[in-house]
PDB file of C-alpha atoms and ligand atoms in Angstrom:
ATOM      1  CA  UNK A   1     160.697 -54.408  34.983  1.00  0.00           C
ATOM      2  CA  UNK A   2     163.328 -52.074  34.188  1.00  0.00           C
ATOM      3  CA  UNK A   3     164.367 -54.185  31.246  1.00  0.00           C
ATOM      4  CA  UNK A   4     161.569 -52.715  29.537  1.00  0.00           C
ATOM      5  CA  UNK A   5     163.150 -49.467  29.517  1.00  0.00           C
ATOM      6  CA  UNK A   6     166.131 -47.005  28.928  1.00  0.00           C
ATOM      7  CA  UNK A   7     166.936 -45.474  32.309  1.00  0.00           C
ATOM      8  CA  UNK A   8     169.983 -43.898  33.790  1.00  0.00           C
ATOM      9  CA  UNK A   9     169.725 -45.604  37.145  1.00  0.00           C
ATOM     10  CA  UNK A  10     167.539 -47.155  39.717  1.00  0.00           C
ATOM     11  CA  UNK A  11     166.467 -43.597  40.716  1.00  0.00           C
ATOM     12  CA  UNK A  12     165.086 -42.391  37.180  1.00  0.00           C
ATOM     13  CA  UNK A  13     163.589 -45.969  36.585  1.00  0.00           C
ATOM     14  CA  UNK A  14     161.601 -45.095  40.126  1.00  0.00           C
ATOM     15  CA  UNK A  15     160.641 -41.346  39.251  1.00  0.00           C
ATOM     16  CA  UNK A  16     159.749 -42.240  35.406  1.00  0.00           C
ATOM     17  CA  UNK A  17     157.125 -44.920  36.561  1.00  0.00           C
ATOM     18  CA  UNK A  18     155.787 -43.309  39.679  1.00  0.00           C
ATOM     19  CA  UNK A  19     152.638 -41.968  37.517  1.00  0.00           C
ATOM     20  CA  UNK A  20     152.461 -44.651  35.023  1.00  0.00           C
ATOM     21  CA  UNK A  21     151.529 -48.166  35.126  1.00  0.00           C
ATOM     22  CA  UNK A  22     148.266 -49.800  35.888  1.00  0.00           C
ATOM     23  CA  UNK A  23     146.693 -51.946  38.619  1.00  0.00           C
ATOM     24  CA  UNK A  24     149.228 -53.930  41.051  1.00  0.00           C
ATOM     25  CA  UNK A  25     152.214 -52.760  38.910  1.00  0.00           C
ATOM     26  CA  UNK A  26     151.691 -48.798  39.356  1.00  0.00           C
ATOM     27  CA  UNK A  27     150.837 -49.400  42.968  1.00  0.00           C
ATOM     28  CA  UNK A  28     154.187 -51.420  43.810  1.00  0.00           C
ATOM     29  CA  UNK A  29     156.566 -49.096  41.444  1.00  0.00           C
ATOM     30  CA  UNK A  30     154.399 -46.230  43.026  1.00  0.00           C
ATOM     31  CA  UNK A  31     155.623 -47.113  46.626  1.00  0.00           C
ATOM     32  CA  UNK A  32     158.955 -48.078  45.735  1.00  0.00           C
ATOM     33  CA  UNK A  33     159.169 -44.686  43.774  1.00  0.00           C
ATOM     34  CA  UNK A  34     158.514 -42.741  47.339  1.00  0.00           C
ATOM     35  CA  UNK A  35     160.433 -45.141  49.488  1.00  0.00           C
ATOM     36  CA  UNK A  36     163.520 -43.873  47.330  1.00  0.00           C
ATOM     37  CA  UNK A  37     162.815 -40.168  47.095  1.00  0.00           C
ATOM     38  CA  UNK A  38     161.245 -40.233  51.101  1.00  0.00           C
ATOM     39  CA  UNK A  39     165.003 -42.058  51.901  1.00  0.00           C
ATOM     40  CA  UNK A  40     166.767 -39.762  49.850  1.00  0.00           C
ATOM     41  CA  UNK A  41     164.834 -36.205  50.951  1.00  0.00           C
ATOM     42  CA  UNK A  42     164.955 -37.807  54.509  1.00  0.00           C
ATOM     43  CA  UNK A  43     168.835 -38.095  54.441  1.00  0.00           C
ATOM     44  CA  UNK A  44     169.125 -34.994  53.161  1.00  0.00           C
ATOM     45  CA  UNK A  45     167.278 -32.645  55.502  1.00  0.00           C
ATOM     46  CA  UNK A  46     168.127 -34.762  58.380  1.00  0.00           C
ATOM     47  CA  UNK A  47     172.139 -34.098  57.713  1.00  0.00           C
ATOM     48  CA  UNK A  48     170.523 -30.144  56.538  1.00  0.00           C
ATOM     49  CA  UNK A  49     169.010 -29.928  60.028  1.00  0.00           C
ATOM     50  CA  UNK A  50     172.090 -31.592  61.638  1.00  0.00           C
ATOM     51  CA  UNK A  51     174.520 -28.779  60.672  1.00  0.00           C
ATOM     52  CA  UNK A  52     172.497 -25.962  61.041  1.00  0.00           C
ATOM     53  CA  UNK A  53     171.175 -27.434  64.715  1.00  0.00           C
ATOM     54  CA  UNK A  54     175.090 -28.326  65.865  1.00  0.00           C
ATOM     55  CA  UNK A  55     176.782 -25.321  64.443  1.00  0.00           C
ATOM     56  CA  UNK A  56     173.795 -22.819  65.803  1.00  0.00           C
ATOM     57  CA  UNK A  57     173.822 -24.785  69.326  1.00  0.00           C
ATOM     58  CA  UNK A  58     177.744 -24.108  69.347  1.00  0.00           C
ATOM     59  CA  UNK A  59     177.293 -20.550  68.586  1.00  0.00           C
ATOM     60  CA  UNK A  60     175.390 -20.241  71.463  1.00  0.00           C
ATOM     61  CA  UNK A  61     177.421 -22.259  73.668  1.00  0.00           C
ATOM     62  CA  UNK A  62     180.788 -20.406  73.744  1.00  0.00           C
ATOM     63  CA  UNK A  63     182.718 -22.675  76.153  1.00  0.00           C
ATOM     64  CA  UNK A  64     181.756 -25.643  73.846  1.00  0.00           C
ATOM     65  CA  UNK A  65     182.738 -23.700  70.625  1.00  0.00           C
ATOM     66  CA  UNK A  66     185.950 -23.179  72.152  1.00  0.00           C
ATOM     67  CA  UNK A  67     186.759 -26.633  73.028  1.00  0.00           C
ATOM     68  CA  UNK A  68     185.727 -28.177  69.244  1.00  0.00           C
ATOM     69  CA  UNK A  69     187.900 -25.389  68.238  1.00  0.00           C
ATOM     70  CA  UNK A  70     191.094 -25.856  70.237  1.00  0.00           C
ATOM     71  CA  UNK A  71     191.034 -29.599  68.887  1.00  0.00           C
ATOM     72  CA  UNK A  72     190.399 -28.908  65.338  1.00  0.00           C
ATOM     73  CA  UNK A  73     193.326 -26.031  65.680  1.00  0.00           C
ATOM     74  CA  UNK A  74     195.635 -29.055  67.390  1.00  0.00           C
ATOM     75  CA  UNK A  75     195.603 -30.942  64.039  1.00  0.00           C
ATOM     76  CA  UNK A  76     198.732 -31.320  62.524  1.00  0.00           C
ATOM     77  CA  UNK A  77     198.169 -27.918  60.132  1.00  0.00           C
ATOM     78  CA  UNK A  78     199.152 -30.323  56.807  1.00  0.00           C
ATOM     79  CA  UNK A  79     197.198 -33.090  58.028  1.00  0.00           C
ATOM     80  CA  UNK A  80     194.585 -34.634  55.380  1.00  0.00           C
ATOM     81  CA  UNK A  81     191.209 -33.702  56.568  1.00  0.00           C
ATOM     82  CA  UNK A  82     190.456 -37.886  55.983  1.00  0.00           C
ATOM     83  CA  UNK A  83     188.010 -39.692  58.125  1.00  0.00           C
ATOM     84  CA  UNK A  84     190.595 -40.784  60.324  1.00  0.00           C
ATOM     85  CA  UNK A  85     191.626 -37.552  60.908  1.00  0.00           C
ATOM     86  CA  UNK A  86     188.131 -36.317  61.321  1.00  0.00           C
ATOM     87  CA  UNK A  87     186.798 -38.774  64.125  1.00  0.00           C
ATOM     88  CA  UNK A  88     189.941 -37.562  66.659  1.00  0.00           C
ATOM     89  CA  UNK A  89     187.712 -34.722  66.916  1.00  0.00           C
ATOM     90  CA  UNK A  90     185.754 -36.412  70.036  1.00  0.00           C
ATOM     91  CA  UNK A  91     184.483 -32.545  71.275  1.00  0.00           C
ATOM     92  CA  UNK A  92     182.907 -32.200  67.523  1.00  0.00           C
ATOM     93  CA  UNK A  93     181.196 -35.197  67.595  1.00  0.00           C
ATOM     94  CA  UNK A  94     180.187 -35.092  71.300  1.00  0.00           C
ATOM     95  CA  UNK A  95     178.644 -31.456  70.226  1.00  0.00           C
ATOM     96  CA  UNK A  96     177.027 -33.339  66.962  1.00  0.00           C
ATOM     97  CA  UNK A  97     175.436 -36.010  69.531  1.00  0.00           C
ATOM     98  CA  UNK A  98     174.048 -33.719  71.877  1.00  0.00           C
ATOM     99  CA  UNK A  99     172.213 -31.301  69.059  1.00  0.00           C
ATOM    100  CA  UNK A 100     170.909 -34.450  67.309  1.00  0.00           C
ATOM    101  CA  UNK A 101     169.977 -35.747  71.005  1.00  0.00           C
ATOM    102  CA  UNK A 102     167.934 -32.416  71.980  1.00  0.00           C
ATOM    103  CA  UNK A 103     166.306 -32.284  68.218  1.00  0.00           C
ATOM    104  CA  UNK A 104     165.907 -35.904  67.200  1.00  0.00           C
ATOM    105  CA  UNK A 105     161.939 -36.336  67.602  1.00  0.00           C
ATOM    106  CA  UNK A 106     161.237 -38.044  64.001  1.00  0.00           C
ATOM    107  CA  UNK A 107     159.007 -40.962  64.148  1.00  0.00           C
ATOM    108  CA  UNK A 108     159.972 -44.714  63.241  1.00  0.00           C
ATOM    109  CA  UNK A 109     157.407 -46.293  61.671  1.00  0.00           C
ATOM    110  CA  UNK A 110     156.539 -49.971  61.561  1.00  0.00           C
ATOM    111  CA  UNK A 111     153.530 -52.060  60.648  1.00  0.00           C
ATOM    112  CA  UNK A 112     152.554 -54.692  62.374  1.00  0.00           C
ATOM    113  CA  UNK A 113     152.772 -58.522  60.159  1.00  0.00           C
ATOM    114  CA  UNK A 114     150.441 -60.084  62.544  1.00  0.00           C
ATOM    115  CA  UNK A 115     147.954 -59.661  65.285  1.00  0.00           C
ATOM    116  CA  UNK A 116     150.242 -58.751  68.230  1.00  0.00           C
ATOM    117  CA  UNK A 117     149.681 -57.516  71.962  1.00  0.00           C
ATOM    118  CA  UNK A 118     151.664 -54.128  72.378  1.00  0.00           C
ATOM    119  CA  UNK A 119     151.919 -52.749  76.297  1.00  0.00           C
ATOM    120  CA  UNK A 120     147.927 -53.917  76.406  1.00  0.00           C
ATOM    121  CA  UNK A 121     147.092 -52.670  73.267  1.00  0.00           C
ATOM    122  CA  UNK A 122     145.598 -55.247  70.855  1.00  0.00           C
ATOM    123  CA  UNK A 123     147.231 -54.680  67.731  1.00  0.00           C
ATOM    124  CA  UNK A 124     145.418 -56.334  64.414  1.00  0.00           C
ATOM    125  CA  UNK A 125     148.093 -57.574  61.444  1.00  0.00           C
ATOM    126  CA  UNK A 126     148.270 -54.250  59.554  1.00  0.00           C
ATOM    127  CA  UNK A 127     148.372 -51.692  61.981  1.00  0.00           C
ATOM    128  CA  UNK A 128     151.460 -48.834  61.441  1.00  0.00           C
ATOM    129  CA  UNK A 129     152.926 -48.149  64.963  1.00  0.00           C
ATOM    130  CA  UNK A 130     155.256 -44.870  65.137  1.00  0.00           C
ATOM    131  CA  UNK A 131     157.296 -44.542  68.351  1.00  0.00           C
ATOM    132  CA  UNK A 132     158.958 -40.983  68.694  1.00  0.00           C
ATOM    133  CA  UNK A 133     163.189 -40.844  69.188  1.00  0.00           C
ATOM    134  CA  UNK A 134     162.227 -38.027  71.461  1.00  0.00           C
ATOM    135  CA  UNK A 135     161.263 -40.318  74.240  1.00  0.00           C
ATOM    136  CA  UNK A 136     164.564 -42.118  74.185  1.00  0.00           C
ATOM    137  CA  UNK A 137     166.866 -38.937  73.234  1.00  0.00           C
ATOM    138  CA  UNK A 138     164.706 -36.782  76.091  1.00  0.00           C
ATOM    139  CA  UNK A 139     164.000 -39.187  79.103  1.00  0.00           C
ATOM    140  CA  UNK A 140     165.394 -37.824  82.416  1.00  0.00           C
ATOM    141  CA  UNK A 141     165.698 -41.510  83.360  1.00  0.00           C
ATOM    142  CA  UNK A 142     168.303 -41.899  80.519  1.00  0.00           C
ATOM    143  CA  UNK A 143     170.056 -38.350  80.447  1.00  0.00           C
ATOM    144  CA  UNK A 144     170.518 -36.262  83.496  1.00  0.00           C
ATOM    145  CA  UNK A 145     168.987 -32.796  82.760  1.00  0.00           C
ATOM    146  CA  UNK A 146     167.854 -33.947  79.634  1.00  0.00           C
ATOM    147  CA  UNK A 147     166.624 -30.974  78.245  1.00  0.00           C
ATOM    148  CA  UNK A 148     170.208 -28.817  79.023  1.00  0.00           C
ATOM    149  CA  UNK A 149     172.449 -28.562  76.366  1.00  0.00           C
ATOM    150  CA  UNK A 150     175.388 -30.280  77.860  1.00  0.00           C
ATOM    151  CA  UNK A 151     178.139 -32.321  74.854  1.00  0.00           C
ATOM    152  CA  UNK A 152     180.447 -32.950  77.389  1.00  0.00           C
ATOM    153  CA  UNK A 153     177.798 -35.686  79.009  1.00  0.00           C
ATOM    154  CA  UNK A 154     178.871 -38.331  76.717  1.00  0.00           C
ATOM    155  CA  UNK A 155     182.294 -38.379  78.127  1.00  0.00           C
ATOM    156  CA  UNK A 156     181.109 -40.557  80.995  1.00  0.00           C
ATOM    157  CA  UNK A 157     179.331 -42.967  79.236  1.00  0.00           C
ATOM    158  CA  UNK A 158     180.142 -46.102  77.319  1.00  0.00           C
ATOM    159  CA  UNK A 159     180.077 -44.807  73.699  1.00  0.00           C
ATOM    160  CA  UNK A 160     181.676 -46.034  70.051  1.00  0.00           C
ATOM    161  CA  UNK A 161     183.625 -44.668  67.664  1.00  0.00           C
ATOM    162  CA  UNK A 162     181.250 -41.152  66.832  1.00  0.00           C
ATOM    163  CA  UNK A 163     181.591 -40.584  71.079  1.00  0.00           C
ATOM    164  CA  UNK A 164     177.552 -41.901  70.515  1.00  0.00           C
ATOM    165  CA  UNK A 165     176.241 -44.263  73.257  1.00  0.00           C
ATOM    166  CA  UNK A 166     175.011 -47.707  71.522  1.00  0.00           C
ATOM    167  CA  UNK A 167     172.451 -47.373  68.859  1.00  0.00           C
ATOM    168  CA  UNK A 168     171.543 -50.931  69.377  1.00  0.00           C
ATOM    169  CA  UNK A 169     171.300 -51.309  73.541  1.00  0.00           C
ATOM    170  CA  UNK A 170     169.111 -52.756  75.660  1.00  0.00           C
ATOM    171  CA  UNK A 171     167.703 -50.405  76.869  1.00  0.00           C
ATOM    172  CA  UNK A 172     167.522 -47.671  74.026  1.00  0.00           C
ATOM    173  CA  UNK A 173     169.764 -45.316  74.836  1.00  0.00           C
ATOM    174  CA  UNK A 174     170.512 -42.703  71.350  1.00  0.00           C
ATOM    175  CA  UNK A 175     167.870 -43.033  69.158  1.00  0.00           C
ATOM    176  CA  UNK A 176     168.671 -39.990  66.597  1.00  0.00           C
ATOM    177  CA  UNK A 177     169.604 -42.765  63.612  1.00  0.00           C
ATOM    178  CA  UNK A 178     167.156 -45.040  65.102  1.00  0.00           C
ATOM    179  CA  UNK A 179     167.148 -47.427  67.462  1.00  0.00           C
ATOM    180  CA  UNK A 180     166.741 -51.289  67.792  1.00  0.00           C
ATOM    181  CA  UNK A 181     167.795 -54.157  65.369  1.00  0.00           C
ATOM    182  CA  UNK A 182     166.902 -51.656  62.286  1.00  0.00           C
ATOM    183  CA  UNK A 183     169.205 -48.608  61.771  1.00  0.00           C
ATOM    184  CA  UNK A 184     169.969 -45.411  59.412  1.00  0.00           C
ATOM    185  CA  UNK A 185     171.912 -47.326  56.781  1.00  0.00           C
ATOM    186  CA  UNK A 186     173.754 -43.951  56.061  1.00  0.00           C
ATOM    187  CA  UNK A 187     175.054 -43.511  59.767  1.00  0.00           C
ATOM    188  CA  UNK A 188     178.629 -43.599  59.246  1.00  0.00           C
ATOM    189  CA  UNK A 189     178.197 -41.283  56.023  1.00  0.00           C
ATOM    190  CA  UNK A 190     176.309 -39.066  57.795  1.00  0.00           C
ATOM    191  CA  UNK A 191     178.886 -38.428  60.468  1.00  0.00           C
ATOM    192  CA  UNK A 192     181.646 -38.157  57.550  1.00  0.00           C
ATOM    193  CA  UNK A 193     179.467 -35.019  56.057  1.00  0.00           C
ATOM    194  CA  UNK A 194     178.937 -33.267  59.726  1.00  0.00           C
ATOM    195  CA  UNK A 195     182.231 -33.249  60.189  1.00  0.00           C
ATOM    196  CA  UNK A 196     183.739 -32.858  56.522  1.00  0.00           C
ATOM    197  CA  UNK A 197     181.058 -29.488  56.750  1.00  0.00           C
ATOM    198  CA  UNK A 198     181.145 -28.608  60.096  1.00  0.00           C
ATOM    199  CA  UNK A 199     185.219 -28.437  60.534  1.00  0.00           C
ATOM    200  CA  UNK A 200     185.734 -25.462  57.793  1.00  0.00           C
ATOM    201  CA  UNK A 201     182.687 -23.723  59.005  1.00  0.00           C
ATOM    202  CA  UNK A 202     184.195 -23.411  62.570  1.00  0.00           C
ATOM    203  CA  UNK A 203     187.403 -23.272  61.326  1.00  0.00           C
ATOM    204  CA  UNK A 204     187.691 -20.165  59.128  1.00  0.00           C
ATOM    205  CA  UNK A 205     184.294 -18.520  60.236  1.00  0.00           C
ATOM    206  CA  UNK A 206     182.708 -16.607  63.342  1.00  0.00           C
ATOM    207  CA  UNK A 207     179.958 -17.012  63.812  1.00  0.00           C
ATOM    208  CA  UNK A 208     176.385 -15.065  65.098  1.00  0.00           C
ATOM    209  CA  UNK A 209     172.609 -15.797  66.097  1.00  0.00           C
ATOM    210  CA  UNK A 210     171.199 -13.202  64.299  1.00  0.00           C
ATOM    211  CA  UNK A 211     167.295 -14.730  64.754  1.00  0.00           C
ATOM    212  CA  UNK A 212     166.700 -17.356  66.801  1.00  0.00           C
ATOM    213  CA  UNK A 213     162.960 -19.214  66.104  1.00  0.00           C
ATOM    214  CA  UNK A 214     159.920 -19.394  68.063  1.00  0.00           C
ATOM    215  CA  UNK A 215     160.069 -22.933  69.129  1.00  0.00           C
ATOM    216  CA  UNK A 216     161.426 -26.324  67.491  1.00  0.00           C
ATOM    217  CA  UNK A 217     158.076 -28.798  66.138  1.00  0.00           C
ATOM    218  CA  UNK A 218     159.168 -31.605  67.997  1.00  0.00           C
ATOM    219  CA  UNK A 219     156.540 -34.080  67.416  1.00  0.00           C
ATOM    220  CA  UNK A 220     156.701 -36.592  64.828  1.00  0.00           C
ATOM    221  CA  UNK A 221     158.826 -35.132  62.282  1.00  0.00           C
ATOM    222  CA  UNK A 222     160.526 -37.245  59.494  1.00  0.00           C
ATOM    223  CA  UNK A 223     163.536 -37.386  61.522  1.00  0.00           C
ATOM    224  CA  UNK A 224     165.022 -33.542  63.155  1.00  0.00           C
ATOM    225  CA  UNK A 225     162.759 -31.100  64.601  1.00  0.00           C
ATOM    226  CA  UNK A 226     162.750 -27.941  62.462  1.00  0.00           C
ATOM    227  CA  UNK A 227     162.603 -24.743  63.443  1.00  0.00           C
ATOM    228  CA  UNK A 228     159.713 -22.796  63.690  1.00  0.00           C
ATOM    229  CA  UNK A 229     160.260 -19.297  62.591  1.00  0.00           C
ATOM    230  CA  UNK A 230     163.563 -17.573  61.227  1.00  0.00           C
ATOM    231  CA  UNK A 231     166.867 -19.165  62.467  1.00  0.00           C
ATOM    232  CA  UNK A 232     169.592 -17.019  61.090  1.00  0.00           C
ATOM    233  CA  UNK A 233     173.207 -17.114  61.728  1.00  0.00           C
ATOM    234  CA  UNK A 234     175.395 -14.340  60.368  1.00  0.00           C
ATOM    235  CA  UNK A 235     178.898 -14.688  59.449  1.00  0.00           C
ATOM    236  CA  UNK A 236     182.398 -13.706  58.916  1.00  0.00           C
ATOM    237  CA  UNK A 237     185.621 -14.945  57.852  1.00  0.00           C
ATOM    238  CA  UNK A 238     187.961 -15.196  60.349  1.00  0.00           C
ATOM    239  CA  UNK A 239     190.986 -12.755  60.400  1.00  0.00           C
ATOM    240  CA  UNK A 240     193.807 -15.868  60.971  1.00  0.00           C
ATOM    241  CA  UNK A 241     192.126 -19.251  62.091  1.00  0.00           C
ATOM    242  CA  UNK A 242     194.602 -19.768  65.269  1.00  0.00           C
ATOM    243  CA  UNK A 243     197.004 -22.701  64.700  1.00  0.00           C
ATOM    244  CA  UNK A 244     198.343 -25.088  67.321  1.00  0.00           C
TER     245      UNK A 244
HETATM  246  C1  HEM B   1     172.228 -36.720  60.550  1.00  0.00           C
HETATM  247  C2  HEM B   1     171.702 -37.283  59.467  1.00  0.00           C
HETATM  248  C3  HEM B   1     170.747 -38.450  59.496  1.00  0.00           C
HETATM  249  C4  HEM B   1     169.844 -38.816  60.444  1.00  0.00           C
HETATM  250  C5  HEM B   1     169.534 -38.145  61.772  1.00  0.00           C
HETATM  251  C6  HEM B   1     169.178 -40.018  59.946  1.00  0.00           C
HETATM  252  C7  HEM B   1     168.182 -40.702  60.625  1.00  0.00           C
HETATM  253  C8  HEM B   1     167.528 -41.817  60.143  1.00  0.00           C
HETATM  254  C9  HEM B   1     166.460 -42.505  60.815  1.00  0.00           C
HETATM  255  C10 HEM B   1     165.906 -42.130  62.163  1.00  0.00           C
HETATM  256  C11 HEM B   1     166.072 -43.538  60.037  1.00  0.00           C
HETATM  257  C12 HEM B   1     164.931 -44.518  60.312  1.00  0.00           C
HETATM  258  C13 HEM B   1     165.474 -45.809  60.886  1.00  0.00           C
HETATM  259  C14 HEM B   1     164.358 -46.794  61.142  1.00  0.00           C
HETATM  260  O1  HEM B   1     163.220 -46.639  60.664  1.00  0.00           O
HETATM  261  O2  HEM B   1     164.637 -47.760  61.844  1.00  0.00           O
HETATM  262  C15 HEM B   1     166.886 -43.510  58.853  1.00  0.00           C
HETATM  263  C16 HEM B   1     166.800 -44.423  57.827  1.00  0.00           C
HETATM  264  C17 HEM B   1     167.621 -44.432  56.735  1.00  0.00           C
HETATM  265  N1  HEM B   1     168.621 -43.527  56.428  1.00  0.00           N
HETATM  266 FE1  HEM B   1     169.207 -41.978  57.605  1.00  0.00          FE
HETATM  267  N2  HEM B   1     169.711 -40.353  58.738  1.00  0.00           N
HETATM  268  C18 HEM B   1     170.659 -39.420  58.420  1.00  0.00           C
HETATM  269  C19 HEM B   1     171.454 -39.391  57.299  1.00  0.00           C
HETATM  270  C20 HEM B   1     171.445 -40.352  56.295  1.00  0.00           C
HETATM  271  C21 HEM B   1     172.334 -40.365  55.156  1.00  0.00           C
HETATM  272  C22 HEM B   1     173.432 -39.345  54.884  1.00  0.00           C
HETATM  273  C23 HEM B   1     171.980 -41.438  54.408  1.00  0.00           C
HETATM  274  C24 HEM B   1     172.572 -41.952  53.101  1.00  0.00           C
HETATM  275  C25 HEM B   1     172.760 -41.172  52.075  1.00  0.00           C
HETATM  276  C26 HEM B   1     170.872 -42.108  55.066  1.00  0.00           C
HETATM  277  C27 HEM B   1     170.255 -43.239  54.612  1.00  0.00           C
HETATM  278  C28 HEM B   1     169.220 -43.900  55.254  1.00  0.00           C
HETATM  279  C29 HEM B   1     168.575 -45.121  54.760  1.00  0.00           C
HETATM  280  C30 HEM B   1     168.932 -45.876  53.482  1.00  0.00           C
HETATM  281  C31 HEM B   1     167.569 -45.448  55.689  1.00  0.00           C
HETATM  282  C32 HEM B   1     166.586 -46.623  55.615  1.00  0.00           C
HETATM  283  C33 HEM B   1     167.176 -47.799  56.381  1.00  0.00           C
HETATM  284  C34 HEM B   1     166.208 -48.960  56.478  1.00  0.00           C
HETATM  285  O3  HEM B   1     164.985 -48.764  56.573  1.00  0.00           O
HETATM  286  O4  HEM B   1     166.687 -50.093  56.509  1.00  0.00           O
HETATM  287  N3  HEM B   1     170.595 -41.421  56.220  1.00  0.00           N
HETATM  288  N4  HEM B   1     167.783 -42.456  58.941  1.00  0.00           N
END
């Protein structure tokens, strides 16, 4: 189908035909059109939601701040900031975990390709199931005070190379990229762009809850609760960012 056409990319060819077309054809370039842009926009606020969530969580955990700090301040001070580099930071990425952990209440979504018997629930061929992260990421059974904000828990448990228990256990453990035999494709990339954006923001700035909101929707969201009401930090450069 693209043949037929001039297009920059896979993306344009999506977004040019999403309102054109006829019959069968509009309807399948329709859905692939909002599978790209729901993937993309989905990626994007999730990783959005991700910094502002760690980075506000660490403001208002000083002891934690401090400890992300001291090891980003006990890099070598002419070190690349590469991906190697970055994923030393195991107090940064325990504090990533643990935000994403508490907030992570989006919904995955998955239809059912034939009549199936779900925990005594008769299911016909058809039927779109959506199971909230929130039950694995808040479960006492699974996390001990699972509503407290507390990074340092992932220190005593088995985790990989982002300090994140398995993704793909049995039992679900972390479900904030999903859970399971299908996964956030953009896992590892996501991780690269917390830490890439997180590291110069604690770095060289303080930082201050200025508004903090009402609540956090929880329920069903495409992927991070959001906030509801203001959340605003203020900021400040940072006279001398200490150096170890
Ligand atoms: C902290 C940031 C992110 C979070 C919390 C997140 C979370 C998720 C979740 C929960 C899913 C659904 C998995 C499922 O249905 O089984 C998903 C799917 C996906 N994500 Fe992410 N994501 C993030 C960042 C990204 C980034 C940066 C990219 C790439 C640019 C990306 C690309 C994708 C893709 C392609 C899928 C669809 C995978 C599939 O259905 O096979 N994500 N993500």
């Amino acid at each position: 189908m693209a043949d037929r056409g001039e297009h920059d990319d896979f993306l344009q060819f999506a977004i040019d035909h999403m309102s054109s077309g006829e019959g069968a054809e509009k309807d399948d370039i329709r859905w692939l059109g909002l599978r790209v842009l729901g993937t993309i926009f989905g990626a994007h606020t999730n990783t959005a939601m991700s910094v502002a969530s760690t980075l506000s969580d660490l403001v208002e955990h000083p002891e934690a701040l401090a400890r992300v700090r001291a090891e980003i301040a006990a890099l070598p001070a002419d070190a690349p900031m590469d991906l190697a580099a970055m994923r030393t930071l195991v107090h940064l990425h325990r504090a990533i975990n643990e935000s994403m952990r508490l907030r992570s209440n989006g919904g995955l979504w998955r239809m059912a390709m034939c009549d199936l018997d779900l925990g005594g629930y008769k299911l016909p061929k058809g039927t779109v199931v959506g199971a909230s992260m929130g039950l694995v990421n808040l479960d006492p059974a699974r996390y001990d005070g699972s509503h407290e904000y507390r990074p340092a828990r992932f220190e005593a448990m088995a985790t990989d190379n982002y300090q994140s228990p398995s993704v793909g256990s049995t039992p679900l453990q972390f479900g904030a990229f999903g859970t399971g035999r299908n996964l956030c494709s953009g896992r590892p990339l996501a991780y690269a762009m917390l830490a890439a954006i997180l590291v110069p923001l604690l770095r060289d700035y303080e930082w201050e809850v200025v508004a903090r909101p009402r609540r956090w929707f929880t329920l069903l969201t495409g992927g991070l609760s959001r906030p509801i009401g203001g959340l605003t930090l203020r900021y400040r450069r940072r006279a001398s960012p200490p150096r170890a």
